[in-house]
GROMACS .gro file of C-alpha atoms in nm:
model
  322
    1MET     CA    1  -0.760  -0.032  -0.636
    2ALA     CA    2  -1.040  -0.062  -0.889
    3ASP     CA    3  -1.402  -0.165  -0.827
    4THR     CA    4  -1.343  -0.505  -0.991
    5GLY     CA    5  -1.280  -0.752  -0.711
    6LYS     CA    6  -1.419  -1.101  -0.678
    7PRO     CA    7  -1.465  -1.343  -0.388
    8ILE     CA    8  -1.286  -1.668  -0.466
    9SER     CA    9  -1.346  -1.987  -0.270
   10SER     CA   10  -1.149  -2.221  -0.494
   11PRO     CA   11  -0.958  -2.183  -0.822
   12VAL     CA   12  -1.180  -2.442  -0.993
   13ALA     CA   13  -1.514  -2.285  -0.905
   14ALA     CA   14  -1.403  -1.925  -0.918
   15ILE     CA   15  -1.471  -1.855  -1.284
   16ALA     CA   16  -1.836  -1.956  -1.243
   17GLN     CA   17  -1.893  -1.731  -0.944
   18GLN     CA   18  -2.046  -1.386  -0.966
   19TRP     CA   19  -1.797  -1.098  -0.943
   20THR     CA   20  -1.854  -0.860  -0.655
   21ARG     CA   21  -1.669  -0.544  -0.564
   22LEU     CA   22  -1.361  -0.537  -0.349
   23ILE     CA   23  -1.442  -0.170  -0.288
   24PRO     CA   24  -1.787  -0.140  -0.128
   25ASN     CA   25  -2.052   0.037  -0.333
   26SER     CA   26  -2.089   0.401  -0.229
   27SER     CA   27  -2.216   0.729  -0.360
   28ARG     CA   28  -1.987   0.957  -0.559
   29ARG     CA   29  -1.997   1.200  -0.267
   30ALA     CA   30  -1.878   0.928  -0.028
   31LYS     CA   31  -1.593   0.840  -0.263
   32VAL     CA   32  -1.485   1.203  -0.285
   33ASP     CA   33  -1.498   1.239   0.093
   34ALA     CA   34  -1.299   0.917   0.133
   35ARG     CA   35  -1.011   1.078  -0.054
   36ARG     CA   36  -0.950   1.286   0.260
   37LEU     CA   37  -0.917   1.012   0.522
   38ALA     CA   38  -0.702   0.696   0.531
   39ILE     CA   39  -0.681   0.453   0.822
   40ASP     CA   40  -0.425   0.181   0.890
   41THR     CA   41  -0.481  -0.051   1.187
   42GLY     CA   42  -0.322  -0.359   1.340
   43PRO     CA   43  -0.373  -0.565   1.654
   44GLY     CA   44  -0.151  -0.322   1.848
   45TRP     CA   45  -0.190   0.013   1.674
   46SER     CA   46  -0.413   0.256   1.487
   47ARG     CA   47  -0.289   0.520   1.242
   48ALA     CA   48  -0.476   0.768   1.029
   49ILE     CA   49  -0.428   1.086   0.829
   50LEU     CA   50  -0.673   1.357   0.737
   51CYS     CA   51  -0.595   1.577   0.439
   52GLU     CA   52  -0.722   1.861   0.224
   53ARG     CA   53  -0.692   1.848  -0.156
   54SER     CA   54  -0.610   2.118  -0.408
   55ALA     CA   55  -0.475   2.119  -0.764
   56GLY     CA   56  -0.344   1.762  -0.763
   57ARG     CA   57  -0.174   1.798  -0.423
   58ILE     CA   58  -0.276   1.701  -0.074
   59THR     CA   59  -0.203   1.876   0.253
   60ILE     CA   60  -0.195   1.652   0.558
   61VAL     CA   61  -0.370   1.852   0.828
   62ARG     CA   62  -0.390   1.602   1.113
   63VAL     CA   63  -0.231   1.268   1.204
   64PHE     CA   64  -0.353   1.004   1.448
   65ASP     CA   65  -0.101   0.743   1.568
   66GLU     CA   66  -0.181   0.531   1.874
   67VAL     CA   67  -0.039   0.220   2.036
   68VAL     CA   68  -0.314  -0.012   2.161
   69THR     CA   69  -0.256  -0.254   2.447
   70PRO     CA   70  -0.425  -0.598   2.425
   71ASP     CA   71  -0.674  -0.511   2.698
   72GLY     CA   72  -0.701  -0.142   2.616
   73GLU     CA   73  -0.989   0.037   2.451
   74ARG     CA   74  -0.926   0.139   2.091
   75ALA     CA   75  -0.992   0.507   2.021
   76ASN     CA   76  -1.198   0.608   1.718
   77PRO     CA   77  -0.963   0.783   1.470
   78ARG     CA   78  -1.252   0.976   1.314
   79GLU     CA   79  -1.351   1.129   1.645
   80ILE     CA   80  -0.991   1.219   1.733
   81LEU     CA   81  -0.943   1.381   1.392
   82GLY     CA   82  -1.273   1.566   1.414
   83VAL     CA   83  -1.453   1.393   1.125
   84PRO     CA   84  -1.709   1.157   1.284
   85GLY     CA   85  -1.895   0.954   1.025
   86ALA     CA   86  -1.649   1.030   0.744
   87PRO     CA   87  -1.590   0.745   0.494
   88CYS     CA   88  -1.232   0.626   0.471
   89VAL     CA   89  -0.980   0.429   0.273
   90ILE     CA   90  -0.853   0.133   0.476
   91ALA     CA   91  -0.494   0.018   0.423
   92LEU     CA   92  -0.415  -0.350   0.471
   93ALA     CA   93  -0.066  -0.457   0.574
   94ARG     CA   94   0.148  -0.623   0.307
   95GLU     CA   95   0.164  -0.941   0.517
   96GLU     CA   96  -0.215  -0.960   0.506
   97SER     CA   97  -0.237  -0.945   0.126
   98LEU     CA   98  -0.094  -1.064  -0.204
   99ILE     CA   99   0.045  -0.814  -0.455
  100GLY     CA  100   0.206  -0.861  -0.793
  101ARG     CA  101   0.233  -0.736  -1.149
  102VAL     CA  102   0.103  -0.927  -1.449
  103GLU     CA  103   0.167  -0.855  -1.817
  104LEU     CA  104  -0.129  -0.936  -2.040
  105PRO     CA  105  -0.111  -0.960  -2.422
  106CYS     CA  106  -0.398  -0.721  -2.491
  107ASP     CA  107  -0.502  -0.357  -2.477
  108ASP     CA  108  -0.876  -0.389  -2.534
  109GLU     CA  109  -1.064  -0.289  -2.217
  110ALA     CA  110  -1.314  -0.578  -2.209
  111GLU     CA  111  -1.051  -0.837  -2.295
  112LEU     CA  112  -0.817  -0.688  -2.034
  113ARG     CA  113  -1.075  -0.732  -1.758
  114SER     CA  114  -1.137  -1.093  -1.858
  115MET     CA  115  -0.769  -1.184  -1.874
  116ALA     CA  116  -0.689  -1.003  -1.550
  117ARG     CA  117  -0.964  -1.191  -1.370
  118MET     CA  118  -0.834  -1.524  -1.497
  119ALA     CA  119  -0.484  -1.434  -1.377
  120LEU     CA  120  -0.625  -1.345  -1.035
  121VAL     CA  121  -0.810  -1.676  -1.014
  122ARG     CA  122  -0.501  -1.871  -1.119
  123ASP     CA  123  -0.232  -1.703  -0.913
  124TYR     CA  124  -0.385  -1.489  -0.639
  125SER     CA  125  -0.661  -1.694  -0.478
  126VAL     CA  126  -0.617  -1.843  -0.130
  127GLU     CA  127  -0.739  -2.201  -0.145
  128GLY     CA  128  -1.018  -2.285   0.094
  129MET     CA  129  -1.082  -1.922   0.190
  130GLU     CA  130  -1.303  -1.653   0.042
  131THR     CA  131  -1.065  -1.411  -0.128
  132LEU     CA  132  -1.131  -1.065  -0.266
  133CYS     CA  133  -0.917  -0.971  -0.564
  134ASP     CA  134  -0.867  -0.653  -0.760
  135PHE     CA  135  -0.649  -0.503  -1.031
  136GLN     CA  136  -0.556  -0.171  -1.186
  137ARG     CA  137  -0.391  -0.081  -1.513
  138SER     CA  138  -0.027   0.020  -1.481
  139SER     CA  139   0.087   0.080  -1.841
  140THR     CA  140   0.029  -0.027  -2.202
  141SER     CA  141   0.292  -0.062  -2.473
  142SER     CA  142   0.290  -0.242  -2.810
  143GLY     CA  143  -0.032  -0.429  -2.734
  144VAL     CA  144   0.085  -0.552  -2.392
  145THR     CA  145  -0.081  -0.416  -2.078
  146SER     CA  146   0.079  -0.432  -1.736
  147VAL     CA  147  -0.161  -0.453  -1.442
  148VAL     CA  148  -0.098  -0.447  -1.069
  149VAL     CA  149  -0.304  -0.712  -0.892
  150ALA     CA  150  -0.391  -0.747  -0.525
  151ALA     CA  151  -0.583  -0.995  -0.313
  152ALA     CA  152  -0.677  -1.047   0.051
  153THR     CA  153  -0.898  -1.291   0.236
  154ARG     CA  154  -1.244  -1.184   0.342
  155ALA     CA  155  -1.146  -1.256   0.704
  156ARG     CA  156  -0.853  -1.010   0.695
  157ILE     CA  157  -1.064  -0.742   0.530
  158ASP     CA  158  -1.342  -0.785   0.784
  159GLU     CA  159  -1.093  -0.762   1.073
  160ALA     CA  160  -0.942  -0.441   0.937
  161SER     CA  161  -1.286  -0.292   0.869
  162ALA     CA  162  -1.404  -0.373   1.222
  163ARG     CA  163  -1.096  -0.208   1.374
  164ALA     CA  164  -1.131   0.105   1.159
  165GLY     CA  165  -1.506   0.135   1.198
  166SER     CA  166  -1.759   0.235   0.937
  167PRO     CA  167  -1.827   0.379   0.690
  168VAL     CA  168  -1.562   0.226   0.462
  169ALA     CA  169  -1.542   0.358   0.106
  170ARG     CA  170  -1.270   0.126  -0.021
  171ILE     CA  171  -1.001  -0.118   0.080
  172SER     CA  172  -0.644  -0.100  -0.044
  173VAL     CA  173  -0.297  -0.213   0.059
  174ARG     CA  174  -0.040   0.006   0.236
  175ALA     CA  175   0.233  -0.100  -0.010
  176LEU     CA  176   0.025   0.035  -0.299
  177GLY     CA  177   0.036   0.373  -0.128
  178MET     CA  178   0.415   0.352  -0.134
  179LEU     CA  179   0.401   0.261  -0.503
  180ALA     CA  180   0.178   0.565  -0.569
  181LEU     CA  181   0.424   0.796  -0.391
  182ILE     CA  182   0.712   0.669  -0.604
  183ARG     CA  183   0.514   0.707  -0.927
  184ALA     CA  184   0.415   1.062  -0.834
  185SER     CA  185   0.774   1.177  -0.783
  186ASP     CA  186   0.983   1.290  -1.080
  187THR     CA  187   1.296   1.165  -0.903
  188MET     CA  188   1.179   0.834  -0.758
  189GLN     CA  189   0.983   0.718  -1.063
  190HIS     CA  190   1.299   0.706  -1.276
  191GLY     CA  191   1.545   0.422  -1.238
  192CYS     CA  192   1.519   0.163  -0.964
  193THR     CA  193   1.381   0.270  -0.625
  194LEU     CA  194   1.352   0.042  -0.323
  195ALA     CA  195   1.124   0.172  -0.047
  196VAL     CA  196   1.179   0.039   0.306
  197ASP     CA  197   0.873   0.099   0.522
  198ALA     CA  198   0.974   0.008   0.881
  199THR     CA  199   0.711   0.116   1.133
  200ARG     CA  200   0.577  -0.044   1.448
  201ASP     CA  201   0.657  -0.417   1.428
  202MET     CA  202   0.623  -0.447   1.049
  203LEU     CA  203   0.861  -0.419   0.755
  204GLU     CA  204   0.737  -0.365   0.401
  205CYS     CA  205   0.970  -0.339   0.101
  206THR     CA  206   0.847  -0.209  -0.236
  207LEU     CA  207   1.072  -0.222  -0.542
  208VAL     CA  208   0.982  -0.005  -0.841
  209ARG     CA  209   1.168   0.042  -1.169
  210ASP     CA  210   1.070   0.326  -1.403
  211GLY     CA  211   0.728   0.345  -1.240
  212GLU     CA  212   0.656  -0.029  -1.267
  213LEU     CA  213   0.619  -0.251  -0.961
  214LEU     CA  214   0.888  -0.520  -0.961
  215HIS     CA  215   0.856  -0.670  -0.615
  216SER     CA  216   0.667  -0.626  -0.289
  217ARG     CA  217   0.737  -0.804   0.037
  218GLY     CA  218   0.623  -0.784   0.400
  219ALA     CA  219   0.770  -0.929   0.717
  220ALA     CA  220   0.708  -0.909   1.092
  221LEU     CA  221   0.985  -0.752   1.300
  222GLY     CA  222   0.866  -0.882   1.634
  223SER     CA  223   0.823  -0.688   1.957
  224GLY     CA  224   1.179  -0.678   2.087
  225SER     CA  225   1.402  -0.381   2.165
  226ASP     CA  226   1.484  -0.111   1.910
  227GLU     CA  227   1.826  -0.271   1.858
  228GLN     CA  228   1.666  -0.611   1.788
  229LYS     CA  229   1.420  -0.454   1.543
  230ASN     CA  230   1.701  -0.270   1.362
  231THR     CA  231   1.891  -0.596   1.333
  232ALA     CA  232   1.581  -0.767   1.196
  233ILE     CA  233   1.539  -0.491   0.934
  234LEU     CA  234   1.896  -0.540   0.814
  235VAL     CA  235   1.859  -0.919   0.802
  236GLU     CA  236   1.540  -0.897   0.594
  237PHE     CA  237   1.698  -0.633   0.368
  238ARG     CA  238   2.000  -0.855   0.298
  239ARG     CA  239   1.772  -1.151   0.222
  240LEU     CA  240   1.566  -0.946  -0.018
  241LEU     CA  241   1.865  -0.809  -0.208
  242ALA     CA  242   2.027  -1.153  -0.225
  243ALA     CA  243   1.710  -1.295  -0.381
  244LEU     CA  244   1.670  -1.007  -0.625
  245ARG     CA  245   2.034  -1.008  -0.734
  246SER     CA  246   2.023  -1.381  -0.802
  247SER     CA  247   1.741  -1.335  -1.054
  248PRO     CA  248   1.826  -1.366  -1.426
  249ASP     CA  249   1.789  -0.990  -1.479
  250GLY     CA  250   2.003  -0.899  -1.179
  251LEU     CA  251   1.945  -0.577  -0.993
  252ALA     CA  252   2.112  -0.237  -0.975
  253LEU     CA  253   1.947   0.003  -0.732
  254ASP     CA  254   1.951   0.377  -0.787
  255ARG     CA  255   1.822   0.470  -0.444
  256VAL     CA  256   1.671   0.344  -0.120
  257VAL     CA  257   1.407   0.553   0.056
  258ILE     CA  258   1.306   0.490   0.416
  259VAL     CA  259   0.977   0.545   0.595
  260ALA     CA  260   1.051   0.522   0.967
  261ASP     CA  261   1.091   0.715   1.286
  262LYS     CA  262   1.374   0.968   1.258
  263ALA     CA  263   1.593   0.785   1.512
  264VAL     CA  264   1.543   0.448   1.343
  265ALA     CA  265   1.616   0.592   0.998
  266ALA     CA  266   1.936   0.755   1.125
  267LEU     CA  267   2.059   0.419   1.253
  268ILE     CA  268   1.975   0.200   0.955
  269ALA     CA  269   2.031   0.441   0.662
  270PRO     CA  270   2.415   0.412   0.653
  271GLN     CA  271   2.396   0.033   0.676
  272LEU     CA  272   2.127   0.002   0.408
  273ALA     CA  273   2.335   0.226   0.180
  274ALA     CA  274   2.642   0.007   0.233
  275ILE     CA  275   2.446  -0.311   0.160
  276ALA     CA  276   2.263  -0.170  -0.144
  277GLY     CA  277   2.556   0.023  -0.291
  278CYS     CA  278   2.354   0.340  -0.339
  279SER     CA  279   2.211   0.628  -0.138
  280ALA     CA  280   1.964   0.551   0.143
  281VAL     CA  281   1.769   0.845   0.285
  282ARG     CA  282   1.462   0.900   0.495
  283LEU     CA  283   1.159   1.012   0.296
  284ASP     CA  284   1.059   1.337   0.466
  285SER     CA  285   0.911   1.531   0.173
  286HIS     CA  286   0.722   1.474  -0.150
  287PRO     CA  287   0.639   1.713  -0.436
  288ARG     CA  288   0.266   1.641  -0.411
  289VAL     CA  289   0.234   1.624  -0.033
  290ALA     CA  290   0.234   1.927   0.198
  291PHE     CA  291   0.199   1.942   0.576
  292ALA     CA  292  -0.002   2.177   0.794
  293SER     CA  293   0.285   2.217   1.043
  294ALA     CA  294   0.631   2.088   1.131
  295ASP     CA  295   0.481   1.859   1.397
  296VAL     CA  296   0.236   1.712   1.145
  297ARG     CA  297   0.524   1.657   0.902
  298GLU     CA  298   0.725   1.459   1.156
  299GLN     CA  299   0.425   1.251   1.266
  300ALA     CA  300   0.334   1.169   0.906
  301CYS     CA  301   0.690   1.093   0.793
  302ALA     CA  302   0.746   0.866   1.092
  303SER     CA  303   0.470   0.622   1.000
  304CYS     CA  304   0.194   0.747   0.771
  305LEU     CA  305   0.336   0.858   0.433
  306PRO     CA  306   0.211   0.545   0.249
  307LEU     CA  307  -0.141   0.643   0.358
  308ALA     CA  308  -0.086   0.975   0.179
  309GLY     CA  309   0.009   0.774  -0.129
  310LEU     CA  310  -0.325   0.593  -0.120
  311LEU     CA  311  -0.502   0.930  -0.117
  312LEU     CA  312  -0.290   1.045  -0.413
  313GLU     CA  313  -0.382   0.754  -0.637
  314ASP     CA  314  -0.495   0.886  -0.973
  315ASP     CA  315  -0.860   0.800  -1.032
  316ALA     CA  316  -0.800   0.806  -1.407
  317ALA     CA  317  -0.554   0.518  -1.378
  318VAL     CA  318  -0.803   0.289  -1.206
  319VAL     CA  319  -0.973   0.033  -1.426
  320ALA     CA  320  -1.344   0.106  -1.448
  321PRO     CA  321  -1.580  -0.154  -1.297
  322GLY     CA  322  -1.711  -0.422  -1.523
   0.00000   0.00000   0.00000
């Protein structure tokens, strides 16, 4: 996201507070280096990808994916990937953050920042807790600008930063990586695409229509058997579609894409297709993402593709800091 975040302690006092950056200040060199490494951590896992960049594409060269026991020592992803001291992008889980899309009746840059900040204060602050908020421009048409907004509490950001280790170049949200992947695909960006990201004990669903974020949702799957987790995925999927189809605009999906282990995807894809009434396939390739080997491809597609999306985010689309 953009360098425009603000800590919010209460909606009433927020406007008077000084804006600080959701993305930590860093040198241009650190920001460029950070576009090679993304880390996603939770209480029971650590995941990371290291990539090389060329001509608008990335090649994932190494993947780190580790289960961490409660009493176990957490490995340092940078050391395992061979880049000690490298700055990184940290991905927060959808359950740990707020995401939405806001349409603002302006296209002037200064006015856009002001209106976006007011929308963040009004709708995306967590009362009683210091909250960091951010936004980025999505599109502008006929004097109306659509922005994607995100927020997370300082406590969640600090926890994720501590698990990933320093240096941290910027913080983002895993679901925004999925959004970036959809936008960067000629096929997925057209029509209505619902991404189902089911890895570890988390489920994240991202709905995008013609490149615009419509809905984002996260849920915990629990730590039961694979069969219990698959059942939980289907239950949450049905709930989501029921809610979306009951909206005034209704919903007609063009496709469902799945980020999951190959075995999990094979089990749930036919059932998701039947529920959604459209194709449901595992996402195992992308026009702007290459893989150093077949093993790296499988590791990345099983759990880390949204991290690749975060590294693909177009710098030109990010709102400049105020």
